mmCIF file of C-alpha atoms and ligand atoms in Angstrom:
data_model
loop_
_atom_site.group_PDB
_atom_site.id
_atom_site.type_symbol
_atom_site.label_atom_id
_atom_site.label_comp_id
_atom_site.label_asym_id
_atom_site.label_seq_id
_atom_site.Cartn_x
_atom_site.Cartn_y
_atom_site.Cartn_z
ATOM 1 C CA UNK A 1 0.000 0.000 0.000
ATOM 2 C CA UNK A 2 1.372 3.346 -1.103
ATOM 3 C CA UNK A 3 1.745 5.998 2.176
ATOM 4 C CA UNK A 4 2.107 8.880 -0.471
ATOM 5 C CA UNK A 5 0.642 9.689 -3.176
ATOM 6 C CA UNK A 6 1.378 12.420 -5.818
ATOM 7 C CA UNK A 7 -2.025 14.459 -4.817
ATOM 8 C CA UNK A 8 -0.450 14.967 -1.302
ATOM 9 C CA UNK A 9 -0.367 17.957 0.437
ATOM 10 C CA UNK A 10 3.083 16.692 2.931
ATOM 11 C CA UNK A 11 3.811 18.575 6.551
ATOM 12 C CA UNK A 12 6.686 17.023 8.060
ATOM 13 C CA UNK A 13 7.987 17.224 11.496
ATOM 14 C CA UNK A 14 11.611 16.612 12.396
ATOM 15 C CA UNK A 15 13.416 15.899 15.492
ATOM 16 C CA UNK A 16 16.709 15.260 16.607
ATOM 17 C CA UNK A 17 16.678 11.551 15.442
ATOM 18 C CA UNK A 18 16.766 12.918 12.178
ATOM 19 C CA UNK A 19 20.355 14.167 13.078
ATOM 20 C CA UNK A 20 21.339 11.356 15.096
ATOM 21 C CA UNK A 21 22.652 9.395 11.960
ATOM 22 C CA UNK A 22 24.766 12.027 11.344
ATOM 23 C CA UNK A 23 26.472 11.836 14.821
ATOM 24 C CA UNK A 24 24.377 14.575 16.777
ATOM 25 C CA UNK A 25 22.982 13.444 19.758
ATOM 26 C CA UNK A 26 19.748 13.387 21.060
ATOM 27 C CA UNK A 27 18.162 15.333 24.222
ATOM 28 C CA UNK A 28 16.051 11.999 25.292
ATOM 29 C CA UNK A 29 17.665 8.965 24.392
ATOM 30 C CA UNK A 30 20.146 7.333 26.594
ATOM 31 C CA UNK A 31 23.135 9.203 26.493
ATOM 32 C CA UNK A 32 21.499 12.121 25.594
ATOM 33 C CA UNK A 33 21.949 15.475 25.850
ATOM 34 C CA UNK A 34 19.386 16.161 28.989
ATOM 35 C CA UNK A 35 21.184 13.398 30.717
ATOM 36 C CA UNK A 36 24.451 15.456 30.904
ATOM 37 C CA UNK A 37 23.080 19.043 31.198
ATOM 38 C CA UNK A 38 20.527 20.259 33.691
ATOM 39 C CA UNK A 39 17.964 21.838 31.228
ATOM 40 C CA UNK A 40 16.951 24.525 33.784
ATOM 41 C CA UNK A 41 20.919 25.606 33.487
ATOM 42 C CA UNK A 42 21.299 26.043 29.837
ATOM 43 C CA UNK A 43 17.693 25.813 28.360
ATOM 44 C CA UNK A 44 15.413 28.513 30.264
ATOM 45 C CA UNK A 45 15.251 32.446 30.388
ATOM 46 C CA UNK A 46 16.277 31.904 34.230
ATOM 47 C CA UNK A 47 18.863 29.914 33.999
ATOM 48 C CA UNK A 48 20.526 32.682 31.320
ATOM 49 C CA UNK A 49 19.766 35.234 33.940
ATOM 50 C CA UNK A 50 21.506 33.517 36.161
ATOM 51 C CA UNK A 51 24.652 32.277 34.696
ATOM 52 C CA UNK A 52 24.987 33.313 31.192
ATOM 53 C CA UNK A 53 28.597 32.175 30.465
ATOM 54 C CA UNK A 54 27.416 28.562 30.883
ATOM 55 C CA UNK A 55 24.337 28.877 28.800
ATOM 56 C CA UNK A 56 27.245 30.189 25.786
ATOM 57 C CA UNK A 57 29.645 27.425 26.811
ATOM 58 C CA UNK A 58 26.606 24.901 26.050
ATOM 59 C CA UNK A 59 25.759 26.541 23.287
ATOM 60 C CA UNK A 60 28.881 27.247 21.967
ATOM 61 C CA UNK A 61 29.895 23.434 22.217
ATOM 62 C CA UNK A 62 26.788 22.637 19.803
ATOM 63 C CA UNK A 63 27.932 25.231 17.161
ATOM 64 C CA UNK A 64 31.291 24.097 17.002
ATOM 65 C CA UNK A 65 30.187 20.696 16.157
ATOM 66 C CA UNK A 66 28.368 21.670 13.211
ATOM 67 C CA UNK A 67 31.272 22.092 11.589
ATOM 68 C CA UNK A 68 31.863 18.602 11.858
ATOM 69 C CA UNK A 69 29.061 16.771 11.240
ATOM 70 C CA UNK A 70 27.273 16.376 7.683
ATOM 71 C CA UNK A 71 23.738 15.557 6.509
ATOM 72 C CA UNK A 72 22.676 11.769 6.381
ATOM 73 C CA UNK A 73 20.325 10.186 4.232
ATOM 74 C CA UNK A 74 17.495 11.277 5.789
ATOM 75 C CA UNK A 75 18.182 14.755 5.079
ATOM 76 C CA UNK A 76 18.858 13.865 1.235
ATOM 77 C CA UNK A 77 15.890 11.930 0.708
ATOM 78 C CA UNK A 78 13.893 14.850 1.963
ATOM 79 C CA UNK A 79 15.270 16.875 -0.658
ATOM 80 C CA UNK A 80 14.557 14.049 -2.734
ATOM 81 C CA UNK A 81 10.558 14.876 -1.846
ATOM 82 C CA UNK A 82 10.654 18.143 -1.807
ATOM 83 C CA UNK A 83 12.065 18.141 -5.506
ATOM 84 C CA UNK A 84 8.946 15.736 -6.319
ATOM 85 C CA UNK A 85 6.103 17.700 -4.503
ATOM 86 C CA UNK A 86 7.155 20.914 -4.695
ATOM 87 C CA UNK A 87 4.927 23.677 -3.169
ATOM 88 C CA UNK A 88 2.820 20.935 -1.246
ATOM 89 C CA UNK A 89 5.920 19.904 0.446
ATOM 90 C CA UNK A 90 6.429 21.954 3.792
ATOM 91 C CA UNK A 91 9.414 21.051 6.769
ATOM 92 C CA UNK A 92 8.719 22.157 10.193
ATOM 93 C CA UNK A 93 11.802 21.222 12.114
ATOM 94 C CA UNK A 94 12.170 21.119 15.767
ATOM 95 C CA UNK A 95 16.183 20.809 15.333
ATOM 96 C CA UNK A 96 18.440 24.070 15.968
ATOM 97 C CA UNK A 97 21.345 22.426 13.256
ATOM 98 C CA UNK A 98 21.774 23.849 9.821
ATOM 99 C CA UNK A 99 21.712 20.027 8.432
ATOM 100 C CA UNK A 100 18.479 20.373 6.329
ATOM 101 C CA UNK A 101 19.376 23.271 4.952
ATOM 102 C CA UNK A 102 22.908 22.033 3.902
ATOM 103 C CA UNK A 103 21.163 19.132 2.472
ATOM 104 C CA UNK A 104 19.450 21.299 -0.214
ATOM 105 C CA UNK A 105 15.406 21.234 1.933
ATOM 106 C CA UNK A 106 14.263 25.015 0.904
ATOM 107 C CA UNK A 107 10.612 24.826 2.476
ATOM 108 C CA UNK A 108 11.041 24.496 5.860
ATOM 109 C CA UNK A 109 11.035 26.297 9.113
ATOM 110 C CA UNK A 110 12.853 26.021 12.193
ATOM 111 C CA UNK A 111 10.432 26.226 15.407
ATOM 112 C CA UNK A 112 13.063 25.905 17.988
ATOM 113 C CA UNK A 113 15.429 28.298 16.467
ATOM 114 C CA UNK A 114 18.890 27.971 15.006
ATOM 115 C CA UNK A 115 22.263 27.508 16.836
ATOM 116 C CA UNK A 116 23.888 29.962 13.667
ATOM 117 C CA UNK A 117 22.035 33.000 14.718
ATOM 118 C CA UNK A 118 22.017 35.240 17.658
ATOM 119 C CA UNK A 119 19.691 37.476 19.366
ATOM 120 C CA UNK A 120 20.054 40.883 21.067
ATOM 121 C CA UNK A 121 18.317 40.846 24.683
ATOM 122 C CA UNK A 122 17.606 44.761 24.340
ATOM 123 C CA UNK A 123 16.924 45.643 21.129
ATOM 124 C CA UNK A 124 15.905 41.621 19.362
ATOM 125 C CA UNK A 125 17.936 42.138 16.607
ATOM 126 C CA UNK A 126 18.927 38.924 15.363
ATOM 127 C CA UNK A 127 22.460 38.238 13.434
ATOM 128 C CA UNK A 128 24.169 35.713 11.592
ATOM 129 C CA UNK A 129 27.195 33.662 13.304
ATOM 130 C CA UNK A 130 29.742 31.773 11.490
ATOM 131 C CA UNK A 131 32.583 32.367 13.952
ATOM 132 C CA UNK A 132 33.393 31.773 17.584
ATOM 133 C CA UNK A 133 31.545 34.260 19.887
ATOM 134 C CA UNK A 134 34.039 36.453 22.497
ATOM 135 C CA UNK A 135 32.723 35.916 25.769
ATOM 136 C CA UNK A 136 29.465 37.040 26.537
ATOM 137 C CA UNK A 137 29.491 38.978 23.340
ATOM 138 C CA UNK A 138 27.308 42.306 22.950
ATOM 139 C CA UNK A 139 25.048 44.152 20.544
ATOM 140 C CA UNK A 140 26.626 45.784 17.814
ATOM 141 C CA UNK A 141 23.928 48.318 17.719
ATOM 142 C CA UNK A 142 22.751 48.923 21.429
ATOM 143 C CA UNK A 143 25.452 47.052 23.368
ATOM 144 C CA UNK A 144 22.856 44.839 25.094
ATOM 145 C CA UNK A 145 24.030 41.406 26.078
ATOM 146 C CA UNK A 146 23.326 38.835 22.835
ATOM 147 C CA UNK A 147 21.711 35.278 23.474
ATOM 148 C CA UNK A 148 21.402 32.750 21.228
ATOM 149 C CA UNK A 149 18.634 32.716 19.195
ATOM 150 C CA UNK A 150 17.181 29.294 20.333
ATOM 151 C CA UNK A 151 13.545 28.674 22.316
ATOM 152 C CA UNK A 152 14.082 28.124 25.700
ATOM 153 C CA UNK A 153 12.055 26.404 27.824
ATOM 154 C CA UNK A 154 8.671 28.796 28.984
ATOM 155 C CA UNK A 155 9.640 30.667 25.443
ATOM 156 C CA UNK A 156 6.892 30.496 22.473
ATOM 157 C CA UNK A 157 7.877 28.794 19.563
ATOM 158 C CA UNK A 158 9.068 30.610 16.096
ATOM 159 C CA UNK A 159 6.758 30.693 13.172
ATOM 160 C CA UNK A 160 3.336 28.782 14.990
ATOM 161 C CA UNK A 161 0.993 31.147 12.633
ATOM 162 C CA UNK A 162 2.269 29.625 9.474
ATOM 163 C CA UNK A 163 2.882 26.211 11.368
ATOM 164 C CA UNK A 164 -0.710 26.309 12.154
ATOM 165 C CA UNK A 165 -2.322 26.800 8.649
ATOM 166 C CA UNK A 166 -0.230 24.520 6.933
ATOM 167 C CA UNK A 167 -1.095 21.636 9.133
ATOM 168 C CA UNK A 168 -5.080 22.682 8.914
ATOM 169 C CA UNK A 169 -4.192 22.439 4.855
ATOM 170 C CA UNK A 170 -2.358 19.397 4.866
ATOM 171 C CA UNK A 171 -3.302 15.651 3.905
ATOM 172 C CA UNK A 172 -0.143 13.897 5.051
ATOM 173 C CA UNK A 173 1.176 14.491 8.059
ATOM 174 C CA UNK A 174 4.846 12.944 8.556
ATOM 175 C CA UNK A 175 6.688 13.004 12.071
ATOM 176 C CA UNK A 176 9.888 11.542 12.043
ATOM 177 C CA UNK A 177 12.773 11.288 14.793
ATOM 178 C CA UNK A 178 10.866 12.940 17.483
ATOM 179 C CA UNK A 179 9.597 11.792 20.965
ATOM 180 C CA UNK A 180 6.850 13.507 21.215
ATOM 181 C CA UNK A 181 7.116 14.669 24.229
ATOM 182 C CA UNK A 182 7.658 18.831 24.125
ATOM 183 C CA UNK A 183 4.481 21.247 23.424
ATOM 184 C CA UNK A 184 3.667 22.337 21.108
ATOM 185 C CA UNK A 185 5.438 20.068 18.689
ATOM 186 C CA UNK A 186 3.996 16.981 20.182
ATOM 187 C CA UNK A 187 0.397 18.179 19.277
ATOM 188 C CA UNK A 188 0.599 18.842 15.985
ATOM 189 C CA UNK A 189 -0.141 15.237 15.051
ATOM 190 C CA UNK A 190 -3.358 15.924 16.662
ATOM 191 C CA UNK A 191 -4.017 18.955 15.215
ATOM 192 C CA UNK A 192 -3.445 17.328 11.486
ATOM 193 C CA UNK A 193 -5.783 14.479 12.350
ATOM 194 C CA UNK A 194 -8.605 16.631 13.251
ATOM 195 C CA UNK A 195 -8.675 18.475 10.116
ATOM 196 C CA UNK A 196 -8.552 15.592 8.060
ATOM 197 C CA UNK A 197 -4.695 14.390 7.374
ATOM 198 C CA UNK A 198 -3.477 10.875 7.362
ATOM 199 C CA UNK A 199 -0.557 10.689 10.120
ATOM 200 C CA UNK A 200 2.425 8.995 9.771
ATOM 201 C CA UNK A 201 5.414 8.412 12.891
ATOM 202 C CA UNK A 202 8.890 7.329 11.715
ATOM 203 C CA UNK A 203 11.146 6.287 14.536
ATOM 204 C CA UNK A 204 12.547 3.064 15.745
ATOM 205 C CA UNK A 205 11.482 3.171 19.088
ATOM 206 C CA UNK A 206 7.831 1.705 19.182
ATOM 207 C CA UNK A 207 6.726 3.165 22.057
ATOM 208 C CA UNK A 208 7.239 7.244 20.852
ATOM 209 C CA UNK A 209 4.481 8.518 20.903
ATOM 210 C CA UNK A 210 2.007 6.613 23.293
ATOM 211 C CA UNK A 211 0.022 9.327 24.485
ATOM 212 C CA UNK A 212 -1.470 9.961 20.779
ATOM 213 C CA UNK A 213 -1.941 6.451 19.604
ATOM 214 C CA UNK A 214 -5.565 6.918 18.420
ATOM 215 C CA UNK A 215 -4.222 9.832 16.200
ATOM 216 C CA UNK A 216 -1.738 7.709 14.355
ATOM 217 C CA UNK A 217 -2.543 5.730 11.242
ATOM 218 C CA UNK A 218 1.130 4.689 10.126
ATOM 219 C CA UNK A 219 3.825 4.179 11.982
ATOM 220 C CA UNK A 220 7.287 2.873 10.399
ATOM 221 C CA UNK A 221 10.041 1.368 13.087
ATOM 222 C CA UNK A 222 13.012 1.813 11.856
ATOM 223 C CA UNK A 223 15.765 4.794 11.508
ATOM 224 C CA UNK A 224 14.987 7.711 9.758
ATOM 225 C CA UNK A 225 17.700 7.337 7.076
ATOM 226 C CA UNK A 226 16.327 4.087 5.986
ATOM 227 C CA UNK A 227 12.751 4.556 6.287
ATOM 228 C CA UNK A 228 13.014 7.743 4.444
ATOM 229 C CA UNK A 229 14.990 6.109 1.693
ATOM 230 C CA UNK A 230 12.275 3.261 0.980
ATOM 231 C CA UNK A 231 9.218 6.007 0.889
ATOM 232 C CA UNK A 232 10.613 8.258 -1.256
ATOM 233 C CA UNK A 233 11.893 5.437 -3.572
ATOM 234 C CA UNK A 234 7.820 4.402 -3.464
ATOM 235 C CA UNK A 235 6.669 7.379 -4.032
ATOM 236 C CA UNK A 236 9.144 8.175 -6.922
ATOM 237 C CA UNK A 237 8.116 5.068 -8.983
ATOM 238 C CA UNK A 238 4.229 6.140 -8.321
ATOM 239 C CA UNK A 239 4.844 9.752 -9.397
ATOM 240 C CA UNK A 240 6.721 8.616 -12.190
ATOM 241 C CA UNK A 241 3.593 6.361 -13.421
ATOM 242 C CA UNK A 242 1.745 9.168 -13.157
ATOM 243 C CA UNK A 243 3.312 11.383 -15.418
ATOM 244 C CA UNK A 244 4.331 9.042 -17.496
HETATM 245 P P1 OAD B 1 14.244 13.723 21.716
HETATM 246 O O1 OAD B 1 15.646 13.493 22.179
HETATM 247 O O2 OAD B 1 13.214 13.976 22.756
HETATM 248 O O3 OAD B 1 13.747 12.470 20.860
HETATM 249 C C1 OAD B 1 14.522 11.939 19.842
HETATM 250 C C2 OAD B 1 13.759 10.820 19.184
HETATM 251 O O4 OAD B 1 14.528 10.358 18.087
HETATM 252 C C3 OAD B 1 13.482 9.617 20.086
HETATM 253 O O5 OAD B 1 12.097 9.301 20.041
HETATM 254 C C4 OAD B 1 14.311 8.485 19.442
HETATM 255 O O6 OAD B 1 13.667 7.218 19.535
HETATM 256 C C5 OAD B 1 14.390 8.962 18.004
HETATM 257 N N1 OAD B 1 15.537 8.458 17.249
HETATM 258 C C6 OAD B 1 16.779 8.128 17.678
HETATM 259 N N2 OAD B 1 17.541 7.728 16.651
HETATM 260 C C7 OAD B 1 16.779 7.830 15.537
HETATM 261 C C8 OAD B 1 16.994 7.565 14.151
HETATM 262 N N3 OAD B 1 18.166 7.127 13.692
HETATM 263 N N4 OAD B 1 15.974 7.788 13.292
HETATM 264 C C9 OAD B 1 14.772 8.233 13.740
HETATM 265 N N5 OAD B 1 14.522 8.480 15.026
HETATM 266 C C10 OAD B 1 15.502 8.290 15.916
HETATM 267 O O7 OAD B 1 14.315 14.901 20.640
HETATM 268 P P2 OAD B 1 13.121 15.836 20.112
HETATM 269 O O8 OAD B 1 11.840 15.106 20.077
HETATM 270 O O9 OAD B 1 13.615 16.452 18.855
HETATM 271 O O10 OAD B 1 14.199 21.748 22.260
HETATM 272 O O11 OAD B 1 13.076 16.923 21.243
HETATM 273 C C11 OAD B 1 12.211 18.014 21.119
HETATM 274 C C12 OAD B 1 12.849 19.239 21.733
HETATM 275 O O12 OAD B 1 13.261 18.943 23.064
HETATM 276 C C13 OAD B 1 14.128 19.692 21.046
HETATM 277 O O13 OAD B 1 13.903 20.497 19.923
HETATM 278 C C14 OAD B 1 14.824 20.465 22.127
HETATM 279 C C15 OAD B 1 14.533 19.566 23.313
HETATM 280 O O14 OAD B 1 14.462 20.195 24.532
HETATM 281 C C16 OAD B 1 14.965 22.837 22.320
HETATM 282 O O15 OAD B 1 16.177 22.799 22.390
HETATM 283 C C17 OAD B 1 14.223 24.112 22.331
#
């Protein structure tokens, strides 16, 4: 049975899993990143407050690795997708890496923020990194202290206006690599469900999402770099037929 079909209208959802491949851990899993860092340290608007040289460090430590890591299949064959679907293809990622991006994805939108730009606490202008921040480094324009441009915890999430009409519009909705388990991210499954969209939950743990199990239709276990792989080399054979 074909998941997609070339009429689709596809929202997908990424989370970290979608990195992990491509050797960036997850918050979650064991041996993640919540296991080693207290997230009320380096993930709220207090805990930046309070100690904002650690909250860089942290930060800093994620950017620099960036610069090591590359995209994995999972990122390609979503380029693959978007290249067949075109304007009904839309990528709402929950991931603060540049990976889709570098991957070629051009419709998408990152919720949670991105680890290469920065924000100014006084004036919210937001900038462009490529290099290595001094320490605590400062506004250009107001001399305010900068922050990086990521959503803390207790912070609302970037772009939910647009989030929220494509998943009323859509008739696929795809989750992959996620846990399900941060608001508002977790709901959206819901929210696609209850305007009509077939759901879909890649991820090789079995048990992700439990609390929404009467809102899933599909669900694939496996990794997201192989799962990916085999749907869009399904759905490139049916689209082919079709305009064939
Ligand atoms: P989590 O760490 O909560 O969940 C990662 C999910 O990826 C788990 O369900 C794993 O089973 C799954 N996974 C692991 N390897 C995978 C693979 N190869 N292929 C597919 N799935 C795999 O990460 P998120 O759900 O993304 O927020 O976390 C959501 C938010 O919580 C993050 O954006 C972050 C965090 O606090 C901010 O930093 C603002």
């Amino acid at each position: 049975m074909l998941l997609l079909s070339p009429e689709d209208r596809v929202v997908i959802l990424t989370g970290a899993g979608v990195s992990a491949e491509s050797g960036i851990k997850t918050f979650r899993d064991c041996d993640g990143l919540w296991e080693k860092h207290n997230i009320e340290d380096v993930a709220t608007p207090e805990g930046f407050s309070r100690n904002p040289r650690l909250v860089w460090k942290f930060y800093n430590e994620r950017r620099t690795q960036l610069y090591k890591v590359k995209p994995n299949l999972a990122h390609t064959a979503l380029v693959e997708l978007e290249k067949m679907l075109g304007d009904s293809f839309f990528l709402i990622t929950q991931n603060v890496d540049n990976l889709h991006e570098r991957a070629g994805t051009q419709r998408l939108v990152h919720m949670h923020g991105e680890l290469l730009k920065i924000r100014c606490t006084g004036c919210d202008r937001v900038f462009h990194i490529e290099t290595k921040q001094p320490d605590l480094p400062r506004c250009s324009e107001c001399q305010a202290l900068l922050r990086p441009h990521i959503v803390w915890f207790g912070e609302i999430p970037f772009h939910m206006d647009c989030i929220h009409l494509t998943l009323k519009k859509c008739s696929l909705f795809i989750a992959i690599g996620t846990s399900g388990q941060v608001h508002p991210a977790s709901q959206f499954i819901q929210i696609a469900k209850s305007f009509g969209a077939r759901t879909l939950v890649i991820n090789p743990d079995p048990d992700t999402y439990k609390a929404y199990t009467k809102d899933i239709d599909y669900f694939i276990a496996k990794p997201a770099g192989d799962a990916l792989s085999e749907l869009v080399q399904e759905y490139s054979e049916s689209f082919a037929a079709k305009i064939c």
